[in-house]
Structure formats: structure tokens, C-alpha cells
Amino acid sequence: MMENICALWVLLNLCFSVFIMAGIARGDVSYSLSEEMKIGSVIGNIAKDLGLNLNSLSARKARIDAEGTRRKYCDINVNNGELTVLERIDREGLCGKKSVCILKQELVLENPLESHRININVQDVNDNSPVFKKGVVKLEIRESAVKGSRFLLEEAHDADIGTNSVQTYTVSRNEHFSLAVSFKTGGRISCELVLGKELDRELEKEVTLILTAVDGGTPPRSGTVAIHVTVLDANDNAPLFTESVYKVSLPENSPLDTLVATVSATDADEGVNGEVLYEFSHVSENDLATFSLNPSSGQIRLTGSLDYEDESSFELQIRATDGLGLVSFATVIIEVLDINDNSPVIIIKTLYSPVPENVAFSTEVGIINVQDRDSENGGQVHCSVQQNIPFKLVPSIKNYYSLVTTGELDRELISEYNITITATDEGSPPLSSSKTIRLSVADVNDNPPMYEEQFYSAHVKENNKPGYSVCTIAATDPDWRQNGTVVYSLLPSDVNGSPVSSLLSVNGDTGVIHAVRSFDYEKFKSFKVLVLARDNGSPPLSSNVTVSVFITDENDNSPHILYPSLEGNSFITEMVPKAAQSSSLVSKVIAVDADSGQNAWLSYHIVKATDPGLFTIGEHSGEIRLQKDLSESINMKQNLIVSVKDNGEPALSATCSLYLLISDNLAEVPELKDMSYDESSSKLTFYLIIALVSVSTFFLTFIIIILAVRFCHRRKPRLLFDGAVAIPSAYLPPNYAEVDGTGTLRSTYNYDAYLTTGSRTSDFKFVSSYNDRTLPADLTLKKGKSVEDMLRCTGDELEILNQIFQILLKWESTEQW
Ligand SMILES: *[C@@H]1O[C@H](CO)[C@@H](O)[C@H](O)[C@H]1NC(C)=O
Ligand SMILES: *[C@@H]1O[C@H](CO)[C@@H](O)[C@H](O)[C@H]1NC(C)=O
Ligand SMILES: *[C@@H]1O[C@H](CO)[C@@H](O)[C@H](O)[C@H]1NC(C)=O
């Protein structure tokens, strides 16, 4: 039973002490601390007392803030939660004579924002001894003074408070005086000398005493003063104050030199003895700097500034002394009236700058604390930021605000904000203050490079030099530094089967595209490449653009004459019947040009002729016609040199020779031998040709007979050819079919050529009619007809055979020349 009661008692005691410790208000904590503790001394474990998680202290940036702009006296150790002394704490310096000295500090934690008031009750330590203002007190006393007369003595001053201040006085042993000590309101002790045995000037002119003041500390401290008492003959009266306590009040914003109060004491004595002088008795240095006292008029004036928030009242002791040194004392109590004279103070506790531009809504970017030292409404503060910015202040715990985002940030639009915080109190008139903070927005790689154009095209003349700069592409990226640095590269692809990198290269930094090699219009006329623009962010962003390169033609190909061929040693002889009329088609020069446009626009001219004026050539058709009817006198062998010229700048040309035999009879053929211009053929070639021709003649004859026997029973139309020249298809590059209307071949020739030639190795043609005007239209060879069709249409197989044999004969004879 007894143990139970004991336990309960201990528990109660514990609760009580915890209640004392854990403070007045929720979230507040109070500690008691003796002044003058060593720096680093532990005041208490605040984390434990507030129930804070030790591990989160440093993460939450736990720190001690002094309230307002006052000093910071303690600090928190974030590792163990202990509150330690950071600076010397001198109670007298902090609070002077105030009986309670509370040091206000604040513990601030972030995330979430939390603040706890710490009240440190600074306990007095007896570290000051009583002090007398003067080293020697002079007192003049009449010899007629009666027993029991009292003489007020000056008090000793002890900066400590309570029992550590002066508690008692003693006077050295003597035969005349004793001491009367009396306690006054406010804890002051006054002491008076009491005359116990009359003075006799004839015996002693002077008495010296030692007065000791002792304080109540352990151990006690003391101070002494010597009192010189001069014994006077004359009779005198002490001055008398009109009031023992003067009470005045004064607004804190009173200007300097304001008359605070006038004290006055009267003295019944006549003359010099009745003149009263006033002076401050014991006043602190601070009070002495704040007030002045006119020694003769007794006017107290303001010489320093008042601050209600620092000191709300003053108590001044005034001493009046007459000409004989008799004194009396009065007290002036000055109340300071509070005025709304303090603007709110804005303190930026935390600012997270720069803020990444992709922060979410309502992200806390700063913590602001406002303080106002005024009391009542003058201390009520409202805080706001300017409009039109994506930030606002959200009230947090008392006097704290969170600065949060209210919209999206975009560094590329606004890279920094000047946020002006305005704090206004509720006093009348209200006071306000403002502070501007600079918040910068940090870049996030949120913009891909953008090309200035949607696509690029470049025109390059063929035969360019490698390294020729084709065009320049440009992409911009508004992001910051490497997030906005654009690097160009070609996307791998194929152009006509070769990698694009073999054609073009791009300068990664400048976007200049160079040709890697010389282009040939005749190989490809245009191609497209994709160029990637990538920034250097991580991850990088990119975009691509199509660059079309068009190669423009240059006149770099001479006309190529297909007929009459210049290849090999063969040459061509046309037979012109003697009966041929004027303007009938004799032959045709066929040429092509690999260039295009004007560069392939060919014109034909006869540059030399055996009989000038006999033949004309169509300027663009290349058709050679008789210009007049043949006469007997004309040379049978005609030689024409035709020049083919394109229309390029400069023009390129080619020439060919044409041999014409005006004859109806192949019997005249041997004479053609004279026309041969090539007699240098080697014997070996000659024999080879003979052998080849014999074999092929035999083979051809065989085939033709087989075919004839097989199809001769069918109805066969006459096989006729128009004036068109048969062209071996081997001469035709595949792309000739594309060229039209420029004087070169059309696709129809392709067909004709294919159908009318049996062999690709020899050059020969059928000449059936020289007058194309006489040809029946339906008998013209149509494209699309097969050899089979042709043969089927033949009416008279003998005629065909005859024709074929004639040709073979002719061919054989030409080969033999
Ligand atoms: C913010 O203020 C600074 C200096 O006061 C000034 O240089 C800057 O241009 C201001 N910025 C904006 C975005 O107004
Ligand atoms: C680039 O953006 C990334 C995020 O995308 C960011 O972390 C980095 O700081 C940015 N760099 C610069 C130089 O601003
Ligand atoms: C090029 O960009 C387009 C969109 O701009 C995208 O669809 C395409 O995938 C890109 N091509 C490459 C090869 O990156």
C-alpha cells in the first residue's frame, strides 16, 4: 500500500515536472537556465520534449531561429536533438532589473513547416556585487540635531535581482549613529542614519563611518562606502519634494527634447542654504542616456529614443540637495505608450531557387516569416505577393507563409521572377513593408529542336566538286545550354542502292550539307535525305526534316550517233534507186544525247557532200531527202558528212559519214569497194568475218526455209517497210523511251527496231520503197506485231525469199569488201 502511494507520488511529480518543462502552449517548450552558462552547455533535449523524430531532424532542416532580428542564443544538435548554449547569456544585459527574464527562441522544421516557440527562463546568478555610486558620501549635520534625527543615505546598487540584490546594510561601529533599514515597494531597501547621541562640534568636527551593503546570494557579495559626517554650527532644513512619486506617460514616438516631467523640491532655508539642486540618484547607463535632468529647474527631458517593445516603463530616482548637503529623494515613473511604429519585417526562411520548370502545381518554393514588434493590432500582419505571377502565399503556422506555385512555369517564356512580398499590419495607420525575391526557373529539356523550314530543297549542278556545299539547314531549340544545343546528322538510307553517306555529309554543328562526290544527272536527277536534329539533353529530343536534292543538267554529253554507226570497221551504204524522186526519203541519221532539255535538243547539218545541194537533211528530224530528181550525170557514189549538234552552252557535236549508192542494180556493188575508207582491217579479222558470215548465212537460210515451208500455205500479205530505218535495239539505252519531242527517239522506235532485226551484231536494213508518200497506210508496220504475224501476212512466200536472199547477198558482198 505504502509503495503504491509512493509510486503515485513519483508519477504525479513526474507529470508536474513534465508539464513545467513542456511549456505553456501546445508546440511551445520552456526551459530554465542559469545565466552565464558555459557555451556548449546542454539546456535540454528538445527533440524528446517535443516528441520529434530524431532521424528526421536534419532532413527537415531543424534549426533555431531567434524571433525577429534578435540574437540567437542557443542551437540544436540535429544528431541527438539537444539544445545547447550558443552565446553568453547575461541576464542583467538581457533583462536589466526585470524580475522575469525570458529569452524567446524558435525551433523551425520544414516539410511540413513547423515551428515551436522556446522560452528560456534565464535565472539570475549572484554575479554582481552591490555598488555605491560614489566612493565617499559627504554629510553635513548640525550640532543641534536632536537624538533620533534620520538622515537618508544613498542606496547601493546591485545588478542582480531578487535575493541576489542588496538585502541588508551595516554601518561600522561608532558612538553617534545607528542604521534604520526599511523595505519599500518594488523590493527596494532604503537606509537612514539615526542619530543616537548628540554631536558636539567642539569635541569632534568630523565623524567617519563605513557603510556596507550585502546581497542575499550564496555566497553573499558586498560593497562599501565611506561616509564623512561634518558637524555644522548652523541650523538648516532639508529640501522637500512636492510629490514623492511623479507618474507620467509618454508615447514611444515622442521626439527628442520632449519635456517629460518637472520635479520640484522646496527648502525653507534662506539664501544659499535654500538653493536646491536636482540630480539622478541611481539610474542605469541606459536610462541616463535616455533622459536628462536640469539640475536647477528639475526638468526631465528626452535625450534618447523610446521603444515600447524594448522597455515599456522607466523608474528614475531623483535626489534634491540643498546648499548644506541635506538631501531628499523622489521617484519618477514613466510609462511608455505603444504606438504602431514598427513595420512588419519579412524574413525569407527558405527559398528553393532555381525551380525546375516542370514542377507540379502547388509546389512549395519558399518559406516566409513575418514579424511585427508592435503589440495588439499593430502586430497583426497580412502578407501577399503581386498579381500576374504563378505564385501565391499560403498561410502556414502562425506568422509563416508558404510560397507555392499556382501555374505552370516555362523557362523558355519567363526564366526568372521578381516576387514582391508585401506585409501590412492592422495598426492605424497601418504600416507595411515589402521585399523582393528573385526566383529563377531551371531548364528541363522539354523542347525538341525545330527546323526553320518544313522541308529543304537544293539544286546542284552535276559534275560538282566533292565538298561542294549543297545547302544549309537550321533548327532551333529554345532550351538552355546543352538542352538547346542542336547536333545534325544524316539518317541512314539508300539512294539508288548506295548509302546516303556516300553522297552527302552534314556538318553536325553548322548544319551545312556538303556533297561527298560529284553527281551525275544522267545517273539520278534527284534524291531525298532525312536530316535529324538532336539536342544534347538527356534524354535527347530530336526532329527530322526532308532535304530534297535536285541535280541540274550540264551539257556534258556529246550527241551519240546511233545510225549510221561509227562502231567497228563497218560502214553503211544506202542504195538509192535511180528512179527516186525529189524529196523522197533516202536515209536518216539518228542520234541521241544523254543530257536533257536544251542540252539534248539536237540539230543535224550536212557539213560536206560529194554533190552539195543534192541532199537535204531535216534540221531536227535527221531525215535525208533528195532535193532534186536524179539525173544521169550524177555521181553514183555520194558521200555525206553530217554533223549532229546539241543546243547546250557550249554546244557539243558529233559527225558521221554516210555513203549513198545511186543504183538499181546490186551488180554495180563491187564498185562500192572504192568507197571503203577502212582498209586497215587485219587479215585475221577478215577471215573470222568470212567464217562467221558463212555460218550465219547458212543458219539463217535454213531457218527461213523451215519457216517458209511451215507457213507458206497461209495467206500472206506483202511485206513492206516504210521509210523508217531499222535500228538495232542494242543501241538504245533504256531511258530513251522517256525523252520525247526533243529530236531524239520515241519509244515506238524501240518496238520497230526490235521487230525488224534478227541479229544484234550486224547492221543492215530493208529498203523496199523510197517514196513513203506512195505507201498504203495499212501496210505500214505497226508496233506490237510479232514476227509470226508478219510472216503470216505474207502473200507470196517466193517474194519474201527473194527479198531475203537479196539482202543476204548484199550483206555478204559488203562483208567481203
Ligand atoms: C528583377 O530585378 C532585377 C534587379 O532588380 C532586374 O535586373 C531584372 O531584370 C528583374 N527581372 C524581371 C523578370 O523583372
Ligand atoms: C537539361 O534538362 C535536364 C532535364 O531534362 C536538367 O536536369 C538539366 O539540368 C538541364 N540542363 C541545363 C544546363 O539546364
Ligand atoms: C521523322 O519525323 C517524323 C515526325 O516528324 C516521325 O514520324 C518519324 O518517325 C521521324 N523519322 C525518323 C527516321 O526518325
mmCIF file of N, CA, C and O in Angstrom, residues 341-371:
data_model
loop_
_atom_site.group_PDB
_atom_site.id
_atom_site.type_symbol
_atom_site.label_atom_id
_atom_site.label_comp_id
_atom_site.label_asym_id
_atom_site.label_seq_id
_atom_site.Cartn_x
_atom_site.Cartn_y
_atom_site.Cartn_z
ATOM 1 N N ASP A 341 4.573 51.679 -34.506
ATOM 2 C CA ASP A 341 5.743 52.311 -35.107
ATOM 3 C C ASP A 341 6.706 51.308 -35.733
ATOM 4 O O ASP A 341 7.755 51.684 -36.221
ATOM 5 N N ASN A 342 6.328 50.047 -35.703
ATOM 6 C CA ASN A 342 7.222 49.063 -36.309
ATOM 7 C C ASN A 342 6.576 48.489 -37.568
ATOM 8 O O ASN A 342 5.463 47.972 -37.526
ATOM 9 N N SER A 343 7.297 48.604 -38.652
ATOM 10 C CA SER A 343 6.808 47.972 -39.874
ATOM 11 C C SER A 343 7.025 46.475 -39.727
ATOM 12 O O SER A 343 7.941 46.048 -39.026
ATOM 13 N N PRO A 344 6.179 45.726 -40.401
ATOM 14 C CA PRO A 344 6.420 44.284 -40.348
ATOM 15 C C PRO A 344 7.782 43.976 -40.976
ATOM 16 O O PRO A 344 8.226 44.685 -41.879
ATOM 17 N N VAL A 345 8.395 42.953 -40.494
ATOM 18 C CA VAL A 345 9.687 42.535 -41.046
ATOM 19 C C VAL A 345 9.460 41.222 -41.779
ATOM 20 O O VAL A 345 8.831 40.308 -41.245
ATOM 21 N N ILE A 346 9.916 41.172 -43.012
ATOM 22 C CA ILE A 346 9.742 39.954 -43.808
ATOM 23 C C ILE A 346 11.062 39.208 -43.810
ATOM 24 O O ILE A 346 12.103 39.772 -44.151
ATOM 25 N N ILE A 347 11.012 37.974 -43.413
ATOM 26 C CA ILE A 347 12.234 37.176 -43.386
ATOM 27 C C ILE A 347 12.038 35.969 -44.293
ATOM 28 O O ILE A 347 11.067 35.220 -44.157
ATOM 29 N N ILE A 348 12.944 35.824 -45.260
ATOM 30 C CA ILE A 348 12.876 34.663 -46.147
ATOM 31 C C ILE A 348 13.596 33.528 -45.431
ATOM 32 O O ILE A 348 14.809 33.566 -45.253
ATOM 33 N N LYS A 349 12.836 32.553 -45.018
ATOM 34 C CA LYS A 349 13.445 31.461 -44.277
ATOM 35 C C LYS A 349 14.084 30.454 -45.233
ATOM 36 O O LYS A 349 15.156 29.942 -44.972
ATOM 37 N N THR A 350 13.364 30.156 -46.291
ATOM 38 C CA THR A 350 13.870 29.172 -47.256
ATOM 39 C C THR A 350 13.432 29.603 -48.639
ATOM 40 O O THR A 350 12.319 30.091 -48.803
ATOM 41 N N LEU A 351 14.306 29.434 -49.600
ATOM 42 C CA LEU A 351 13.916 29.700 -50.982
ATOM 43 C C LEU A 351 14.562 28.639 -51.855
ATOM 44 O O LEU A 351 15.775 28.489 -51.853
ATOM 45 N N TYR A 352 13.704 27.873 -52.502
ATOM 46 C CA TYR A 352 14.237 26.842 -53.393
ATOM 47 C C TYR A 352 14.388 27.452 -54.778
ATOM 48 O O TYR A 352 13.456 27.443 -55.572
ATOM 49 N N SER A 353 15.529 28.030 -55.034
ATOM 50 C CA SER A 353 15.758 28.632 -56.345
ATOM 51 C C SER A 353 17.079 28.102 -56.869
ATOM 52 O O SER A 353 18.045 28.039 -56.121
ATOM 53 N N PRO A 354 17.185 27.698 -58.107
ATOM 54 C CA PRO A 354 16.138 27.721 -59.130
ATOM 55 C C PRO A 354 15.141 26.560 -58.990
ATOM 56 O O PRO A 354 15.459 25.520 -58.432
ATOM 57 N N VAL A 355 13.971 26.821 -59.523
ATOM 58 C CA VAL A 355 12.896 25.824 -59.512
ATOM 59 C C VAL A 355 12.836 25.192 -60.903
ATOM 60 O O VAL A 355 12.802 25.924 -61.886
ATOM 61 N N PRO A 356 12.840 23.888 -61.028
ATOM 62 C CA PRO A 356 12.730 23.294 -62.366
ATOM 63 C C PRO A 356 11.411 23.691 -63.013
ATOM 64 O O PRO A 356 10.389 23.795 -62.319
ATOM 65 N N GLU A 357 11.462 23.912 -64.309
ATOM 66 C CA GLU A 357 10.261 24.441 -64.955
ATOM 67 C C GLU A 357 9.105 23.443 -64.992
ATOM 68 O O GLU A 357 7.982 23.826 -65.246
ATOM 69 N N ASN A 358 9.379 22.190 -64.696
ATOM 70 C CA ASN A 358 8.285 21.208 -64.751
ATOM 71 C C ASN A 358 7.711 20.879 -63.380
ATOM 72 O O ASN A 358 7.133 19.825 -63.193
ATOM 73 N N VAL A 359 7.858 21.774 -62.397
ATOM 74 C CA VAL A 359 7.317 21.472 -61.071
ATOM 75 C C VAL A 359 5.799 21.386 -61.137
ATOM 76 O O VAL A 359 5.154 22.044 -61.948
ATOM 77 N N ALA A 360 5.265 20.562 -60.249
ATOM 78 C CA ALA A 360 3.818 20.361 -60.217
ATOM 79 C C ALA A 360 3.145 21.596 -59.611
ATOM 80 O O ALA A 360 3.795 22.447 -59.003
ATOM 81 N N PHE A 361 1.843 21.653 -59.778
ATOM 82 C CA PHE A 361 1.040 22.696 -59.138
ATOM 83 C C PHE A 361 1.255 22.669 -57.638
ATOM 84 O O PHE A 361 1.463 21.603 -57.060
ATOM 85 N N SER A 362 1.140 23.813 -57.030
ATOM 86 C CA SER A 362 1.149 23.918 -55.564
ATOM 87 C C SER A 362 2.416 23.362 -54.938
ATOM 88 O O SER A 362 2.367 22.827 -53.843
ATOM 89 N N THR A 363 3.498 23.469 -55.650
ATOM 90 C CA THR A 363 4.768 23.062 -55.056
ATOM 91 C C THR A 363 5.291 24.209 -54.200
ATOM 92 O O THR A 363 5.241 25.362 -54.606
ATOM 93 N N GLU A 364 5.761 23.859 -53.017
ATOM 94 C CA GLU A 364 6.304 24.893 -52.141
ATOM 95 C C GLU A 364 7.687 25.280 -52.638
ATOM 96 O O GLU A 364 8.554 24.433 -52.810
ATOM 97 N N VAL A 365 7.875 26.552 -52.902
ATOM 98 C CA VAL A 365 9.183 27.006 -53.371
ATOM 99 C C VAL A 365 9.870 27.908 -52.360
ATOM 100 O O VAL A 365 11.025 28.280 -52.559
ATOM 101 N N GLY A 366 9.178 28.256 -51.301
ATOM 102 C CA GLY A 366 9.828 29.110 -50.310
ATOM 103 C C GLY A 366 9.011 29.197 -49.029
ATOM 104 O O GLY A 366 7.815 28.886 -49.010
ATOM 105 N N ILE A 367 9.678 29.595 -47.950
ATOM 106 C CA ILE A 367 9.007 29.786 -46.667
ATOM 107 C C ILE A 367 9.317 31.197 -46.191
ATOM 108 O O ILE A 367 10.479 31.609 -46.178
ATOM 109 N N ILE A 368 8.272 31.922 -45.862
ATOM 110 C CA ILE A 368 8.449 33.319 -45.469
ATOM 111 C C ILE A 368 7.893 33.504 -44.054
ATOM 112 O O ILE A 368 6.848 32.971 -43.698
ATOM 113 N N ASN A 369 8.644 34.243 -43.297
ATOM 114 C CA ASN A 369 8.231 34.531 -41.923
ATOM 115 C C ASN A 369 8.069 36.040 -41.807
ATOM 116 O O ASN A 369 8.900 36.798 -42.310
ATOM 117 N N VAL A 370 6.975 36.479 -41.184
ATOM 118 C CA VAL A 370 6.822 37.923 -40.970
ATOM 119 C C VAL A 370 6.716 38.193 -39.482
ATOM 120 O O VAL A 370 6.138 37.414 -38.727
ATOM 121 N N GLN A 371 7.291 39.297 -39.087
ATOM 122 C CA GLN A 371 7.256 39.656 -37.682
ATOM 123 C C GLN A 371 6.972 41.138 -37.554
ATOM 124 O O GLN A 371 7.380 41.933 -38.390
#
